[in-house]
mmCIF file of C-alpha atoms and ligand atoms in Angstrom:
data_model
loop_
_atom_site.group_PDB
_atom_site.id
_atom_site.type_symbol
_atom_site.label_atom_id
_atom_site.label_comp_id
_atom_site.label_asym_id
_atom_site.label_seq_id
_atom_site.Cartn_x
_atom_site.Cartn_y
_atom_site.Cartn_z
ATOM 1 C CA MET A 1 -0.640 -0.121 -0.106
ATOM 2 C CA THR A 2 1.246 2.967 -0.701
ATOM 3 C CA HIS A 3 0.764 6.262 1.192
ATOM 4 C CA THR A 4 0.469 9.950 -0.068
ATOM 5 C CA PRO A 5 -0.886 12.822 1.662
ATOM 6 C CA THR A 6 -4.308 13.304 2.469
ATOM 7 C CA LEU A 7 -6.141 16.445 3.812
ATOM 8 C CA PRO A 8 -3.984 16.908 7.111
ATOM 9 C CA GLY A 9 -5.031 14.669 9.906
ATOM 10 C CA PHE A 10 -7.303 12.715 7.815
ATOM 11 C CA ARG A 11 -7.480 8.966 9.248
ATOM 12 C CA ARG A 12 -10.625 7.780 8.477
ATOM 13 C CA ILE A 13 -13.384 9.357 6.434
ATOM 14 C CA LEU A 14 -17.299 8.448 5.531
ATOM 15 C CA LEU A 15 -17.249 9.051 1.664
ATOM 16 C CA LYS A 16 -21.588 9.824 1.151
ATOM 17 C CA LEU A 17 -22.251 9.023 -2.640
ATOM 18 C CA SER A 18 -26.217 9.925 -3.588
ATOM 19 C CA GLY A 19 -27.987 7.120 -5.800
ATOM 20 C CA GLU A 20 -28.202 9.457 -8.426
ATOM 21 C CA VAL A 21 -24.471 9.429 -8.729
ATOM 22 C CA LEU A 22 -24.498 5.490 -9.530
ATOM 23 C CA MET A 23 -27.037 6.022 -12.523
ATOM 24 C CA GLY A 24 -23.977 7.951 -14.469
ATOM 25 C CA ASN A 25 -25.781 9.109 -18.058
ATOM 26 C CA GLN A 26 -28.770 6.938 -17.276
ATOM 27 C CA ALA A 27 -32.449 8.082 -16.183
ATOM 28 C CA TYR A 28 -32.636 5.089 -13.469
ATOM 29 C CA GLY A 29 -30.844 2.857 -11.723
ATOM 30 C CA ILE A 30 -27.348 1.343 -12.006
ATOM 31 C CA ASP A 31 -24.976 2.371 -14.733
ATOM 32 C CA THR A 32 -22.198 -0.551 -13.862
ATOM 33 C CA ASP A 33 -19.433 0.940 -16.103
ATOM 34 C CA PHE A 34 -19.877 4.202 -13.966
ATOM 35 C CA VAL A 35 -19.938 2.629 -10.498
ATOM 36 C CA ALA A 36 -16.664 0.462 -11.749
ATOM 37 C CA SER A 37 -15.394 3.810 -12.262
ATOM 38 C CA LEU A 38 -15.997 5.600 -8.729
ATOM 39 C CA ALA A 39 -14.920 2.183 -7.213
ATOM 40 C CA ALA A 40 -11.412 2.925 -9.095
ATOM 41 C CA GLU A 41 -11.448 6.049 -7.338
ATOM 42 C CA VAL A 42 -12.456 4.410 -4.018
ATOM 43 C CA LYS A 43 -9.807 2.158 -4.601
ATOM 44 C CA ALA A 44 -7.250 5.031 -4.820
ATOM 45 C CA ALA A 45 -8.345 6.639 -1.986
ATOM 46 C CA ARG A 46 -7.963 3.695 0.155
ATOM 47 C CA ASP A 47 -4.357 2.738 -1.395
ATOM 48 C CA THR A 48 -2.852 6.192 0.202
ATOM 49 C CA GLY A 49 -3.944 4.470 3.474
ATOM 50 C CA LEU A 50 -7.058 5.748 4.604
ATOM 51 C CA GLU A 51 -9.836 3.664 6.222
ATOM 52 C CA LEU A 52 -12.828 4.274 4.269
ATOM 53 C CA CYS A 53 -16.617 3.770 5.248
ATOM 54 C CA LEU A 54 -19.139 4.463 2.466
ATOM 55 C CA VAL A 55 -22.667 5.182 2.630
ATOM 56 C CA ILE A 56 -24.855 5.037 -1.069
ATOM 57 C CA GLY A 57 -28.159 6.639 -1.152
ATOM 58 C CA GLY A 58 -30.894 4.694 -3.322
ATOM 59 C CA GLY A 59 -32.650 7.737 -5.077
ATOM 60 C CA ASN A 60 -31.644 6.571 -8.043
ATOM 61 C CA ILE A 61 -34.021 3.351 -7.404
ATOM 62 C CA PHE A 62 -36.950 4.778 -5.255
ATOM 63 C CA ARG A 63 -37.354 7.243 -3.106
ATOM 64 C CA GLY A 64 -39.920 6.905 -0.005
ATOM 65 C CA ILE A 65 -41.422 10.782 -0.327
ATOM 66 C CA SER A 66 -42.389 10.007 -4.300
ATOM 67 C CA GLY A 67 -44.115 6.492 -3.234
ATOM 68 C CA ALA A 68 -46.114 8.783 -0.657
ATOM 69 C CA ALA A 69 -46.874 11.347 -2.992
ATOM 70 C CA LYS A 70 -48.282 8.806 -5.359
ATOM 71 C CA GLY A 71 -50.796 7.515 -2.390
ATOM 72 C CA MET A 72 -48.295 4.562 -1.000
ATOM 73 C CA ASP A 73 -48.178 4.839 2.720
ATOM 74 C CA ARG A 74 -44.969 6.588 3.517
ATOM 75 C CA ALA A 75 -43.146 4.371 6.195
ATOM 76 C CA GLN A 76 -43.922 1.410 3.698
ATOM 77 C CA ALA A 77 -42.662 3.215 0.852
ATOM 78 C CA ASP A 78 -39.644 4.575 2.687
ATOM 79 C CA TYR A 79 -38.591 0.786 3.457
ATOM 80 C CA MET A 80 -38.401 0.230 -0.490
ATOM 81 C CA GLY A 81 -35.802 3.018 -0.339
ATOM 82 C CA MET A 82 -33.819 1.806 2.390
ATOM 83 C CA LEU A 83 -33.596 -1.833 0.215
ATOM 84 C CA ALA A 84 -32.818 0.452 -2.472
ATOM 85 C CA THR A 85 -29.926 1.367 -0.933
ATOM 86 C CA ILE A 86 -29.039 -2.174 -0.187
ATOM 87 C CA MET A 87 -29.113 -2.963 -3.705
ATOM 88 C CA ASN A 88 -26.558 0.236 -4.450
ATOM 89 C CA ALA A 89 -24.426 -1.182 -1.591
ATOM 90 C CA LEU A 90 -23.412 -4.589 -3.236
ATOM 91 C CA ALA A 91 -23.589 -3.362 -6.896
ATOM 92 C CA MET A 92 -20.225 -1.070 -4.893
ATOM 93 C CA GLN A 93 -19.240 -4.339 -3.334
ATOM 94 C CA SER A 94 -19.057 -5.834 -6.051
ATOM 95 C CA ALA A 95 -17.297 -3.555 -8.321
ATOM 96 C CA LEU A 96 -14.806 -2.828 -5.666
ATOM 97 C CA GLU A 97 -13.836 -6.458 -5.332
ATOM 98 C CA LYS A 98 -13.351 -6.708 -8.493
ATOM 99 C CA LEU A 99 -10.214 -4.295 -8.109
ATOM 100 C CA GLY A 100 -9.561 -6.600 -5.775
ATOM 101 C CA VAL A 101 -10.561 -4.063 -2.671
ATOM 102 C CA ASP A 102 -12.005 -6.101 0.567
ATOM 103 C CA THR A 103 -15.421 -4.749 1.380
ATOM 104 C CA ARG A 104 -18.110 -5.745 3.843
ATOM 105 C CA VAL A 105 -21.613 -4.183 3.345
ATOM 106 C CA GLN A 106 -23.096 -4.095 6.548
ATOM 107 C CA SER A 107 -26.885 -3.321 6.551
ATOM 108 C CA ALA A 108 -29.343 -1.520 9.052
ATOM 109 C CA ILE A 109 -32.404 -3.657 7.846
ATOM 110 C CA GLN A 110 -30.860 -7.273 8.678
ATOM 111 C CA MET A 111 -30.657 -9.214 5.838
ATOM 112 C CA ASP A 112 -28.367 -12.189 6.478
ATOM 113 C CA ALA A 113 -27.887 -14.323 3.233
ATOM 114 C CA VAL A 114 -26.675 -11.083 1.725
ATOM 115 C CA CYS A 115 -25.144 -9.150 4.277
ATOM 116 C CA GLU A 116 -23.928 -8.233 7.694
ATOM 117 C CA PRO A 117 -26.127 -6.259 10.531
ATOM 118 C CA VAL A 118 -24.126 -3.070 11.263
ATOM 119 C CA ILE A 119 -22.222 -4.108 14.304
ATOM 120 C CA ARG A 120 -19.565 -1.050 15.204
ATOM 121 C CA ARG A 121 -16.976 -3.142 16.626
ATOM 122 C CA ARG A 122 -16.912 -5.652 13.523
ATOM 123 C CA ALA A 123 -17.052 -2.557 11.192
ATOM 124 C CA GLU A 124 -13.632 -1.245 13.451
ATOM 125 C CA ARG A 125 -11.945 -4.473 12.861
ATOM 126 C CA HIS A 126 -12.897 -4.217 8.843
ATOM 127 C CA LEU A 127 -11.333 -0.765 8.854
ATOM 128 C CA GLN A 128 -8.282 -2.045 10.625
ATOM 129 C CA LYS A 129 -7.561 -4.669 8.141
ATOM 130 C CA GLY A 130 -7.830 -2.338 5.025
ATOM 131 C CA ARG A 131 -11.609 -3.377 4.075
ATOM 132 C CA VAL A 132 -13.824 -0.741 2.939
ATOM 133 C CA VAL A 133 -17.070 -0.695 4.429
ATOM 134 C CA ILE A 134 -20.298 0.026 3.349
ATOM 135 C CA PHE A 135 -23.234 0.544 5.536
ATOM 136 C CA ALA A 136 -26.485 0.237 4.036
ATOM 137 C CA ALA A 137 -30.301 1.358 4.635
ATOM 138 C CA GLY A 138 -29.437 4.557 6.254
ATOM 139 C CA VAL A 139 -30.195 4.690 9.719
ATOM 140 C CA GLY A 140 -32.956 1.578 9.540
ATOM 141 C CA ALA A 141 -35.734 3.691 10.055
ATOM 142 C CA PRO A 142 -38.140 5.464 7.652
ATOM 143 C CA TYR A 143 -38.478 9.405 8.215
ATOM 144 C CA PHE A 144 -34.977 9.594 7.799
ATOM 145 C CA THR A 145 -32.218 9.414 4.593
ATOM 146 C CA THR A 146 -29.039 8.146 3.707
ATOM 147 C CA ASP A 147 -27.551 11.664 4.963
ATOM 148 C CA SER A 148 -28.735 11.152 8.187
ATOM 149 C CA GLY A 149 -27.420 7.479 7.954
ATOM 150 C CA ALA A 150 -23.994 9.311 6.551
ATOM 151 C CA ALA A 151 -23.702 11.384 9.540
ATOM 152 C CA LEU A 152 -25.055 9.145 12.097
ATOM 153 C CA ARG A 153 -21.876 6.290 10.984
ATOM 154 C CA ALA A 154 -19.819 9.347 10.600
ATOM 155 C CA ALA A 155 -20.024 9.678 14.052
ATOM 156 C CA GLU A 156 -19.936 6.291 15.602
ATOM 157 C CA MET A 157 -17.283 5.197 13.332
ATOM 158 C CA GLN A 158 -15.368 8.620 14.141
ATOM 159 C CA CYS A 159 -14.464 9.469 10.942
ATOM 160 C CA ASP A 160 -12.610 12.925 10.740
ATOM 161 C CA ALA A 161 -14.606 13.995 8.204
ATOM 162 C CA LEU A 162 -17.823 13.210 5.992
ATOM 163 C CA LEU A 163 -17.640 13.566 2.303
ATOM 164 C CA LYS A 164 -20.776 14.424 0.542
ATOM 165 C CA GLY A 165 -20.220 13.135 -3.107
ATOM 166 C CA THR A 166 -23.094 14.516 -5.160
ATOM 167 C CA SER A 167 -23.972 16.189 -8.935
ATOM 168 C CA VAL A 168 -23.409 19.682 -7.896
ATOM 169 C CA ASP A 169 -19.613 20.666 -6.706
ATOM 170 C CA GLY A 170 -20.336 22.120 -3.772
ATOM 171 C CA VAL A 171 -22.903 24.474 -1.624
ATOM 172 C CA TYR A 172 -24.010 27.632 -3.476
ATOM 173 C CA SER A 173 -26.293 30.565 -1.907
ATOM 174 C CA ALA A 174 -28.817 29.439 -4.127
ATOM 175 C CA ASP A 175 -29.662 27.113 -6.931
ATOM 176 C CA PRO A 176 -27.360 28.069 -9.526
ATOM 177 C CA LYS A 177 -29.602 26.581 -12.277
ATOM 178 C CA LYS A 178 -31.899 28.637 -11.723
ATOM 179 C CA ASP A 179 -30.296 31.645 -10.204
ATOM 180 C CA PRO A 180 -27.065 33.539 -12.010
ATOM 181 C CA ASN A 181 -26.391 35.088 -9.292
ATOM 182 C CA ALA A 182 -25.716 32.051 -6.995
ATOM 183 C CA ARG A 183 -22.054 31.951 -5.543
ATOM 184 C CA ARG A 184 -20.412 29.016 -4.335
ATOM 185 C CA PHE A 185 -19.125 28.923 -0.761
ATOM 186 C CA ASP A 186 -15.598 27.899 0.073
ATOM 187 C CA THR A 187 -16.449 27.093 3.711
ATOM 188 C CA ILE A 188 -19.606 27.765 5.295
ATOM 189 C CA ASP A 189 -20.440 27.430 8.957
ATOM 190 C CA TYR A 190 -22.936 24.767 10.144
ATOM 191 C CA ASP A 191 -25.728 27.013 11.483
ATOM 192 C CA THR A 192 -25.641 29.425 8.613
ATOM 193 C CA VAL A 193 -26.636 26.290 6.026
ATOM 194 C CA LEU A 194 -29.370 25.060 8.725
ATOM 195 C CA ALA A 195 -30.796 28.589 9.474
ATOM 196 C CA GLU A 196 -30.607 29.473 5.523
ATOM 197 C CA ASN A 197 -31.858 26.553 4.604
ATOM 198 C CA LEU A 198 -29.066 25.692 2.241
ATOM 199 C CA GLN A 199 -29.269 22.648 0.351
ATOM 200 C CA VAL A 200 -26.193 20.329 1.209
ATOM 201 C CA MET A 201 -28.087 17.696 3.519
ATOM 202 C CA ASP A 202 -31.369 17.159 5.523
ATOM 203 C CA ALA A 203 -31.277 19.398 8.469
ATOM 204 C CA SER A 204 -31.242 16.420 10.833
ATOM 205 C CA ALA A 205 -27.913 15.130 8.988
ATOM 206 C CA VAL A 206 -25.845 18.911 9.609
ATOM 207 C CA ALA A 207 -27.053 19.100 12.905
ATOM 208 C CA LEU A 208 -25.389 15.826 14.101
ATOM 209 C CA CYS A 209 -22.040 16.622 11.999
ATOM 210 C CA ARG A 210 -21.982 19.994 14.083
ATOM 211 C CA ASP A 211 -23.145 18.374 17.573
ATOM 212 C CA ASN A 212 -19.759 16.167 16.911
ATOM 213 C CA SER A 213 -17.547 18.564 15.085
ATOM 214 C CA ILE A 214 -17.527 16.133 11.698
ATOM 215 C CA PRO A 215 -16.758 18.794 9.037
ATOM 216 C CA ILE A 216 -18.914 17.871 5.936
ATOM 217 C CA VAL A 217 -17.052 18.352 2.164
ATOM 218 C CA VAL A 218 -19.543 18.468 -0.252
ATOM 219 C CA PHE A 219 -18.044 18.089 -4.217
ATOM 220 C CA SER A 220 -19.267 16.817 -7.480
ATOM 221 C CA ILE A 221 -18.041 13.113 -8.037
ATOM 222 C CA ARG A 222 -18.829 13.032 -11.588
ATOM 223 C CA GLU A 223 -16.251 14.877 -12.426
ATOM 224 C CA PRO A 224 -13.130 11.897 -12.238
ATOM 225 C CA GLY A 225 -10.131 12.572 -10.190
ATOM 226 C CA ASN A 226 -11.972 15.178 -8.001
ATOM 227 C CA LEU A 227 -12.402 12.799 -4.827
ATOM 228 C CA ALA A 228 -8.073 12.414 -4.943
ATOM 229 C CA LYS A 229 -8.271 16.256 -4.972
ATOM 230 C CA VAL A 230 -10.782 16.919 -2.364
ATOM 231 C CA LEU A 231 -8.404 14.344 -0.411
ATOM 232 C CA ALA A 232 -5.366 16.337 -1.375
ATOM 233 C CA GLY A 233 -6.896 19.094 -0.328
ATOM 234 C CA ASP A 234 -7.163 20.837 -3.638
ATOM 235 C CA GLY A 235 -10.442 20.679 -5.938
ATOM 236 C CA ILE A 236 -13.798 22.373 -6.106
ATOM 237 C CA ARG A 237 -15.581 21.785 -3.331
ATOM 238 C CA THR A 238 -17.043 23.273 0.065
ATOM 239 C CA ILE A 239 -16.570 22.546 3.743
ATOM 240 C CA VAL A 240 -19.425 23.092 5.738
ATOM 241 C CA LYS A 241 -17.488 23.188 9.497
ATOM 242 C CA LYS A 242 -17.701 25.427 12.571
ATOM 243 C CA GLU A 243 -16.424 29.168 11.941
ATOM 244 C CA HIS A 244 -13.950 30.392 14.122
HETATM 245 N N1 UDP B 1 -34.760 5.626 3.565
HETATM 246 C C1 UDP B 1 -35.130 5.979 4.954
HETATM 247 N N2 UDP B 1 -34.269 5.878 6.210
HETATM 248 C C2 UDP B 1 -33.247 5.668 6.312
HETATM 249 C C3 UDP B 1 -32.553 5.904 4.704
HETATM 250 C C4 UDP B 1 -33.104 6.023 3.682
HETATM 251 O O1 UDP B 1 -36.526 5.917 4.925
HETATM 252 O O2 UDP B 1 -32.457 5.754 7.204
HETATM 253 C C5 UDP B 1 -35.224 5.950 2.331
HETATM 254 C C6 UDP B 1 -35.943 7.003 2.098
HETATM 255 O O3 UDP B 1 -37.251 6.787 1.378
HETATM 256 C C7 UDP B 1 -35.188 7.461 0.982
HETATM 257 C C8 UDP B 1 -34.417 6.121 0.546
HETATM 258 O O4 UDP B 1 -34.190 5.401 0.793
HETATM 259 O O5 UDP B 1 -35.940 8.662 -0.112
HETATM 260 C C9 UDP B 1 -33.557 6.670 -0.189
HETATM 261 O O6 UDP B 1 -32.626 7.272 0.479
HETATM 262 P P1 UDP B 1 -31.772 8.620 0.106
HETATM 263 O O7 UDP B 1 -33.226 9.685 -0.621
HETATM 264 O O8 UDP B 1 -31.484 9.449 1.407
HETATM 265 O O9 UDP B 1 -30.589 8.735 -1.240
HETATM 266 P P2 UDP B 1 -29.947 9.694 -2.114
HETATM 267 O O10 UDP B 1 -30.634 10.760 -2.214
HETATM 268 O O11 UDP B 1 -28.827 9.414 -1.362
HETATM 269 O O12 UDP B 1 -29.683 8.835 -3.560
#
């Protein structure tokens, strides 16, 4: 394993990938070629000596709120969304293992035939052995999202940062697609994000990170090589942290 410097002091990170990035250029589902390229970036990060936890969303397959909007029971729809995150986790595990990266999936909804349950101490051992741990099914409860799952796992696994790899390259003052004057923040305080309701993660996830002093790094994972750049302290991103 080669060791190149990453963001100063970072030993263990949690990488949250929204489900929609797994779609690649498709309109729905899993683009296996794109997942393979994401896996290569994850491997490169792991090969720098970082311990890596992953949380993957499910929006490329099913979102509870859309099911509820069509008349489904909300909790039932949310459980379907959680199952979608398990499918994505298995797809990423497969892509990582193809590259020779030992990976374990731990699901908040027990599914013994396909993955482990979430057991913090066991996850700790996996990380120590250089395995990537993918936490699936969010927090395992409806009315939450995988962002909250990511914040929760980042806190319990004592990660140094939560990296949110998504389709936009940071946090903006307004929706850049609608407002030409929208500007991207380089860094921003948790409380400003919450007070101004900026679209980073849901409020519960931001508050959990704030209360546990976990910086959130928002960046575009669609751009090849960006994960490595962001980890090296370069690259376009926004860091949500405590104001000094
Ligand atoms: N979900 C849930 N509880 C959780 C995590 C996820 O109910 O702890 C459900 C919820 O319906 C959500 C769906 O799973 O819409 C997919 O997750 P999310 O929307 O967070 O995925 P992303 O937007 O990151 O792709």
